[in-house]
Amino acid sequence: MANLEALLGAAKKGYTAPKQDNLELSVQEKKTITKDSSREDILDYIMVFLCERIDIKVSVFKGGYVLTKLMPDEARMTEDIDFSISEEHQYYDIIPVLEDLGNDLVKLGVITEYEVKPTIGERSSGGIHMMTPGNIPDLKIDIGWHDLSWGVSSWSCVGFDCKRFEVERMLSDKISAIYSRKRFRRTKDIYDFYILTNNFDVSLPKLKEYIINRGLIDWNADPFREEVVTQYAKAYDKLTVATCDGRVINKPELSKILLRLRDFMENYDNDVTWNHMERVFK
């Protein structure tokens, strides 16, 4: 096995920041942020920092940060930025950027210290964990290693032409979590499923294709069984949903979400599209 320090050293030596003509700091990065800045401003600052320094052509964003940009009035507050790459070596080009980001945020007083994950695996993410002062939730960047040949669309964010997961790919992840044994610890996924289907049309053939591509769904973990619904309700009651600006959102009733989910599963094999405006399949 290659020496880790040597590998990281080689990666740092070989790293070259993306060249941009007449590079000027974006509006978001010109802002002065502090530990007292809003979570949204801090995450936007981090996003600009990343987009100016990593290869965004091979990086695909996903997760809670994307949802806050797509649905700012309904999406849950998030503490991290998630994105995926498709090849292991790309991560070692990103490590110096994560270290620069950590040092920058320490100087600004936004975080007290940070830890960069030295490796990435197909089942273990890379990224950085940034510790914040006081009772402020920590910040994180989570980087996955995934097949990015499917389920990807263009996305304009903080002044950059980025890429993100398509809605159907996001939903394939949510449905996988709902059908997993972890669902009682991840009730946020069933809420995300509901708001995504409230705001976007969904192609069921594409959703099925992406679920198959993703794999690893335990179809025997039926979320509609009475004993499961009872446990789900208790866990869902404990979920507090607030936007990035701190506004508390009234959650929909769990029964309403489960009815929507059942409709999707009953149409799983049908060549139909969910119309989010009319709340019907066509």
Short mmCIF file of C-alpha atoms in Angstrom, two decimals, residues 1-277:
data_model
loop_
_atom_site.label_atom_id
_atom_site.label_comp_id
_atom_site.label_asym_id
_atom_site.label_seq_id
_atom_site.Cartn_x
_atom_site.Cartn_y
_atom_site.Cartn_z
CA MET A 1 0.00 0.00 0.00
CA ALA A 2 1.34 3.42 -0.92
CA ASN A 3 2.55 5.62 1.92
CA LEU A 4 -0.33 7.99 2.75
CA GLU A 5 1.88 11.02 3.47
CA ALA A 6 3.73 10.52 0.20
CA LEU A 7 0.46 10.18 -1.65
CA LEU A 8 -0.94 13.38 -0.14
CA GLY A 9 2.32 15.20 -0.75
CA ALA A 10 2.28 14.20 -4.39
CA ALA A 11 -1.31 15.30 -4.67
CA LYS A 12 -0.50 18.71 -3.22
CA LYS A 13 2.48 19.20 -5.51
CA GLY A 14 0.42 18.22 -8.52
CA TYR A 15 -2.53 20.46 -7.59
CA THR A 16 -3.10 23.54 -9.73
CA ALA A 17 -5.98 25.88 -9.04
CA PRO A 18 -8.32 26.39 -11.99
CA LYS A 19 -7.20 29.32 -14.12
CA GLN A 20 -9.70 32.10 -14.66
CA ASP A 21 -9.09 35.20 -16.76
CA ASN A 22 -9.31 38.49 -14.86
CA LEU A 23 -10.39 36.65 -11.73
CA GLU A 24 -12.33 38.87 -9.35
CA LEU A 25 -13.76 37.83 -6.05
CA SER A 26 -17.47 37.11 -6.27
CA VAL A 27 -19.89 39.29 -4.35
CA GLN A 28 -20.43 36.57 -1.78
CA GLU A 29 -16.72 36.19 -1.07
CA LYS A 30 -16.20 39.97 -0.79
CA LYS A 31 -18.57 39.90 2.16
CA THR A 32 -16.99 39.84 5.58
CA ILE A 33 -18.36 36.87 7.45
CA THR A 34 -17.94 36.15 11.14
CA LYS A 35 -19.15 33.51 13.56
CA ASP A 36 -22.27 35.65 13.95
CA SER A 37 -23.11 35.64 10.23
CA SER A 38 -26.20 33.78 9.16
CA ARG A 39 -25.80 30.11 8.31
CA GLU A 40 -26.94 30.88 4.77
CA ASP A 41 -24.25 33.56 4.28
CA ILE A 42 -21.54 31.27 5.66
CA LEU A 43 -22.56 28.36 3.42
CA ASP A 44 -22.74 30.66 0.39
CA TYR A 45 -19.25 31.93 1.21
CA ILE A 46 -18.00 28.33 1.38
CA MET A 47 -19.75 27.49 -1.89
CA VAL A 48 -18.07 30.40 -3.68
CA PHE A 49 -14.71 29.41 -2.18
CA LEU A 50 -15.14 25.88 -3.51
CA CYS A 51 -16.41 26.83 -6.96
CA GLU A 52 -13.48 29.16 -7.57
CA ARG A 53 -10.94 26.48 -6.67
CA ILE A 54 -12.20 22.99 -7.51
CA ASP A 55 -13.03 21.59 -10.92
CA ILE A 56 -16.80 22.11 -10.95
CA LYS A 57 -17.03 20.33 -14.30
CA VAL A 58 -16.45 16.99 -12.55
CA SER A 59 -18.18 17.83 -9.25
CA VAL A 60 -21.93 17.32 -8.79
CA PHE A 61 -23.74 18.93 -5.87
CA LYS A 62 -26.56 17.33 -3.90
CA GLY A 63 -28.09 17.25 -0.43
CA GLY A 64 -29.57 19.84 1.88
CA TYR A 65 -27.68 22.86 0.51
CA VAL A 66 -29.08 22.23 -2.97
CA LEU A 67 -32.59 21.91 -1.52
CA THR A 68 -32.27 25.26 0.27
CA LYS A 69 -31.47 26.90 -3.05
CA LEU A 70 -34.24 25.13 -4.97
CA MET A 71 -36.92 25.54 -2.27
CA PRO A 72 -35.79 28.28 0.16
CA ASP A 73 -39.18 28.62 1.83
CA GLU A 74 -39.63 24.90 2.52
CA ALA A 75 -36.22 23.24 2.72
CA ARG A 76 -34.65 22.35 6.04
CA MET A 77 -31.73 24.28 7.47
CA THR A 78 -28.50 22.46 6.69
CA GLU A 79 -25.03 22.41 8.24
CA ASP A 80 -23.13 21.12 5.26
CA ILE A 81 -22.46 21.18 1.55
CA ASP A 82 -22.49 17.81 -0.22
CA PHE A 83 -21.08 16.95 -3.60
CA SER A 84 -19.84 13.91 -5.47
CA ILE A 85 -16.89 13.09 -7.69
CA SER A 86 -16.49 10.08 -9.94
CA GLU A 87 -12.81 9.16 -9.54
CA GLU A 88 -10.64 8.70 -6.47
CA HIS A 89 -7.72 10.79 -7.72
CA GLN A 90 -9.99 13.85 -7.97
CA TYR A 91 -10.29 13.87 -4.19
CA TYR A 92 -6.55 14.35 -3.69
CA ASP A 93 -6.73 17.49 -5.83
CA ILE A 94 -9.49 18.78 -3.55
CA ILE A 95 -7.70 18.17 -0.24
CA PRO A 96 -5.48 21.32 -0.50
CA VAL A 97 -8.62 23.40 -1.19
CA LEU A 98 -10.30 22.03 1.93
CA GLU A 99 -7.19 22.86 3.99
CA ASP A 100 -7.12 26.41 2.57
CA LEU A 101 -10.81 26.79 3.38
CA GLY A 102 -10.30 25.59 6.95
CA ASN A 103 -7.41 27.99 7.49
CA ASP A 104 -9.42 30.86 6.01
CA LEU A 105 -12.43 30.25 8.26
CA VAL A 106 -10.20 29.94 11.33
CA LYS A 107 -8.70 33.37 10.56
CA LEU A 108 -12.20 34.80 10.17
CA GLY A 109 -13.23 33.37 13.54
CA VAL A 110 -16.04 31.34 11.98
CA ILE A 111 -14.52 28.04 13.14
CA THR A 112 -12.03 27.09 15.81
CA GLU A 113 -10.42 24.08 14.13
CA TYR A 114 -11.00 21.59 11.36
CA GLU A 115 -10.22 18.05 10.29
CA VAL A 116 -9.87 16.93 6.67
CA LYS A 117 -10.49 13.29 5.85
CA PRO A 118 -7.30 11.97 4.22
CA THR A 119 -8.98 9.38 1.99
CA ILE A 120 -12.22 8.61 0.19
CA GLY A 121 -13.85 5.28 -0.63
CA GLU A 122 -16.85 4.00 -2.53
CA ARG A 123 -18.59 3.47 0.82
CA SER A 124 -16.78 6.09 2.92
CA SER A 125 -17.01 9.76 2.11
CA GLY A 126 -14.26 12.34 2.15
CA GLY A 127 -14.57 15.95 3.18
CA ILE A 128 -13.92 18.30 6.08
CA HIS A 129 -15.44 18.70 9.54
CA MET A 130 -15.18 22.28 10.83
CA MET A 131 -15.72 22.89 14.54
CA THR A 132 -17.54 26.09 15.46
CA PRO A 133 -17.37 28.13 18.69
CA GLY A 134 -20.02 27.97 21.38
CA ASN A 135 -23.29 26.23 20.68
CA ILE A 136 -23.26 26.93 16.96
CA PRO A 137 -23.74 23.73 14.89
CA ASP A 138 -20.53 22.52 13.24
CA LEU A 139 -19.99 22.97 9.51
CA LYS A 140 -19.17 20.13 7.14
CA ILE A 141 -18.39 19.40 3.55
CA ASP A 142 -19.20 15.82 2.58
CA ILE A 143 -17.71 14.45 -0.63
CA GLY A 144 -18.93 11.17 -2.09
CA TRP A 145 -17.43 8.92 -4.75
CA HIS A 146 -20.23 7.96 -7.11
CA ASP A 147 -21.08 7.11 -10.69
CA LEU A 148 -21.93 10.48 -12.27
CA SER A 149 -22.80 9.19 -15.73
CA TRP A 150 -26.51 9.42 -14.93
CA GLY A 151 -28.98 11.60 -13.02
CA VAL A 152 -27.09 14.88 -13.38
CA SER A 153 -28.35 18.28 -14.57
CA SER A 154 -26.97 21.80 -14.98
CA TRP A 155 -27.45 24.23 -12.10
CA SER A 156 -26.63 27.90 -11.66
CA CYS A 157 -25.60 28.72 -8.09
CA VAL A 158 -23.83 31.72 -6.46
CA GLY A 159 -22.83 32.97 -9.90
CA PHE A 160 -21.32 29.69 -11.16
CA ASP A 161 -22.46 27.15 -13.73
CA CYS A 162 -22.52 24.03 -11.59
CA LYS A 163 -24.09 20.59 -11.74
CA ARG A 164 -26.50 18.93 -9.34
CA PHE A 165 -28.39 15.68 -8.98
CA GLU A 166 -31.65 15.55 -10.92
CA VAL A 167 -34.81 15.50 -8.82
CA GLU A 168 -35.38 11.82 -9.66
CA ARG A 169 -31.91 10.94 -8.41
CA MET A 170 -32.47 12.90 -5.20
CA LEU A 171 -35.74 11.02 -4.74
CA SER A 172 -34.06 7.67 -5.35
CA ASP A 173 -31.77 8.46 -2.40
CA LYS A 174 -34.72 9.55 -0.24
CA ILE A 175 -36.77 6.44 -1.03
CA SER A 176 -33.76 4.24 -0.33
CA ALA A 177 -33.46 5.81 3.14
CA ILE A 178 -37.20 5.44 3.78
CA TYR A 179 -36.95 1.72 2.96
CA SER A 180 -33.89 1.23 5.15
CA ARG A 181 -33.50 0.26 8.79
CA LYS A 182 -32.12 3.78 9.41
CA ARG A 183 -35.42 5.49 8.62
CA PHE A 184 -36.30 6.22 12.25
CA ARG A 185 -33.02 8.14 12.59
CA ARG A 186 -33.53 9.92 9.26
CA THR A 187 -37.09 11.25 9.33
CA LYS A 188 -35.81 14.29 7.43
CA ASP A 189 -35.80 12.11 4.30
CA ILE A 190 -39.55 11.59 4.29
CA TYR A 191 -40.05 15.34 4.73
CA ASP A 192 -37.66 16.01 1.82
CA PHE A 193 -39.55 13.48 -0.32
CA TYR A 194 -42.76 15.41 0.28
CA ILE A 195 -41.44 18.90 -0.48
CA LEU A 196 -39.61 17.71 -3.61
CA THR A 197 -42.78 16.16 -4.98
CA ASN A 198 -44.68 19.33 -4.01
CA ASN A 199 -42.38 21.45 -6.16
CA PHE A 200 -41.23 19.33 -9.11
CA ASP A 201 -42.69 17.03 -11.73
CA VAL A 202 -41.26 13.51 -11.53
CA SER A 203 -40.83 10.96 -14.31
CA LEU A 204 -41.66 7.55 -12.84
CA PRO A 205 -39.73 5.59 -15.51
CA LYS A 206 -36.68 7.73 -14.77
CA LEU A 207 -37.17 7.36 -11.01
CA LYS A 208 -37.37 3.57 -11.39
CA GLU A 209 -34.23 3.56 -13.55
CA TYR A 210 -32.34 5.57 -10.96
CA ILE A 211 -33.51 3.40 -8.08
CA ILE A 212 -32.27 0.35 -10.00
CA ASN A 213 -28.98 2.10 -10.80
CA ARG A 214 -28.56 3.03 -7.17
CA GLY A 215 -29.36 -0.46 -5.89
CA LEU A 216 -29.24 -1.61 -2.28
CA ILE A 217 -32.90 -0.93 -1.48
CA ASP A 218 -34.43 -3.35 0.98
CA TRP A 219 -37.93 -3.72 -0.44
CA ASN A 220 -38.84 -5.99 2.48
CA ALA A 221 -38.52 -3.03 4.87
CA ASP A 222 -42.10 -2.01 4.13
CA PRO A 223 -42.72 1.47 5.61
CA PHE A 224 -46.52 1.01 5.49
CA ARG A 225 -46.84 -1.75 8.09
CA GLU A 226 -48.79 -0.67 11.15
CA GLU A 227 -45.97 -1.25 13.62
CA VAL A 228 -43.55 0.68 11.38
CA VAL A 229 -45.94 3.60 10.98
CA THR A 230 -46.34 3.79 14.76
CA GLN A 231 -42.58 4.02 15.29
CA TYR A 232 -42.23 6.38 12.36
CA ALA A 233 -44.86 8.72 13.84
CA LYS A 234 -42.98 8.93 17.14
CA ALA A 235 -39.71 9.74 15.37
CA TYR A 236 -41.36 12.20 12.98
CA ASP A 237 -42.98 14.08 15.88
CA LYS A 238 -39.49 14.86 17.20
CA LEU A 239 -38.35 16.36 13.88
CA THR A 240 -38.15 20.14 13.99
CA VAL A 241 -38.01 21.81 10.60
CA ALA A 242 -36.68 25.35 10.19
CA THR A 243 -35.43 27.29 7.19
CA CYS A 244 -31.91 28.72 6.90
CA ASP A 245 -33.19 32.05 8.25
CA GLY A 246 -34.52 30.30 11.35
CA ARG A 247 -38.21 30.34 10.48
CA VAL A 248 -39.97 27.27 11.89
CA ILE A 249 -42.01 25.35 9.29
CA ASN A 250 -45.24 23.59 10.11
CA LYS A 251 -44.66 20.00 9.04
CA PRO A 252 -47.29 18.18 7.01
CA GLU A 253 -48.98 15.29 8.78
CA LEU A 254 -47.11 12.01 8.43
CA SER A 255 -50.27 10.28 7.15
CA LYS A 256 -50.40 12.75 4.26
CA ILE A 257 -46.77 12.04 3.34
CA LEU A 258 -47.26 8.27 3.53
CA LEU A 259 -50.29 8.49 1.23
CA ARG A 260 -48.14 10.35 -1.30
CA LEU A 261 -45.39 7.77 -0.96
CA ARG A 262 -47.86 4.92 -1.43
CA ASP A 263 -49.14 6.58 -4.61
CA PHE A 264 -45.59 6.70 -5.95
CA MET A 265 -44.92 3.08 -5.10
CA GLU A 266 -48.20 1.93 -6.66
CA ASN A 267 -47.20 3.71 -9.88
CA TYR A 268 -43.59 2.50 -9.73
CA ASP A 269 -43.92 0.30 -12.84
CA ASN A 270 -46.13 2.67 -14.83
CA ASP A 271 -45.05 4.96 -17.67
CA VAL A 272 -46.44 8.11 -16.03
CA THR A 273 -45.25 11.49 -14.78
CA TRP A 274 -46.15 13.08 -11.47
CA ASN A 275 -47.65 16.53 -12.05
CA HIS A 276 -46.76 18.57 -8.97
CA MET A 277 -49.20 21.37 -9.77
#
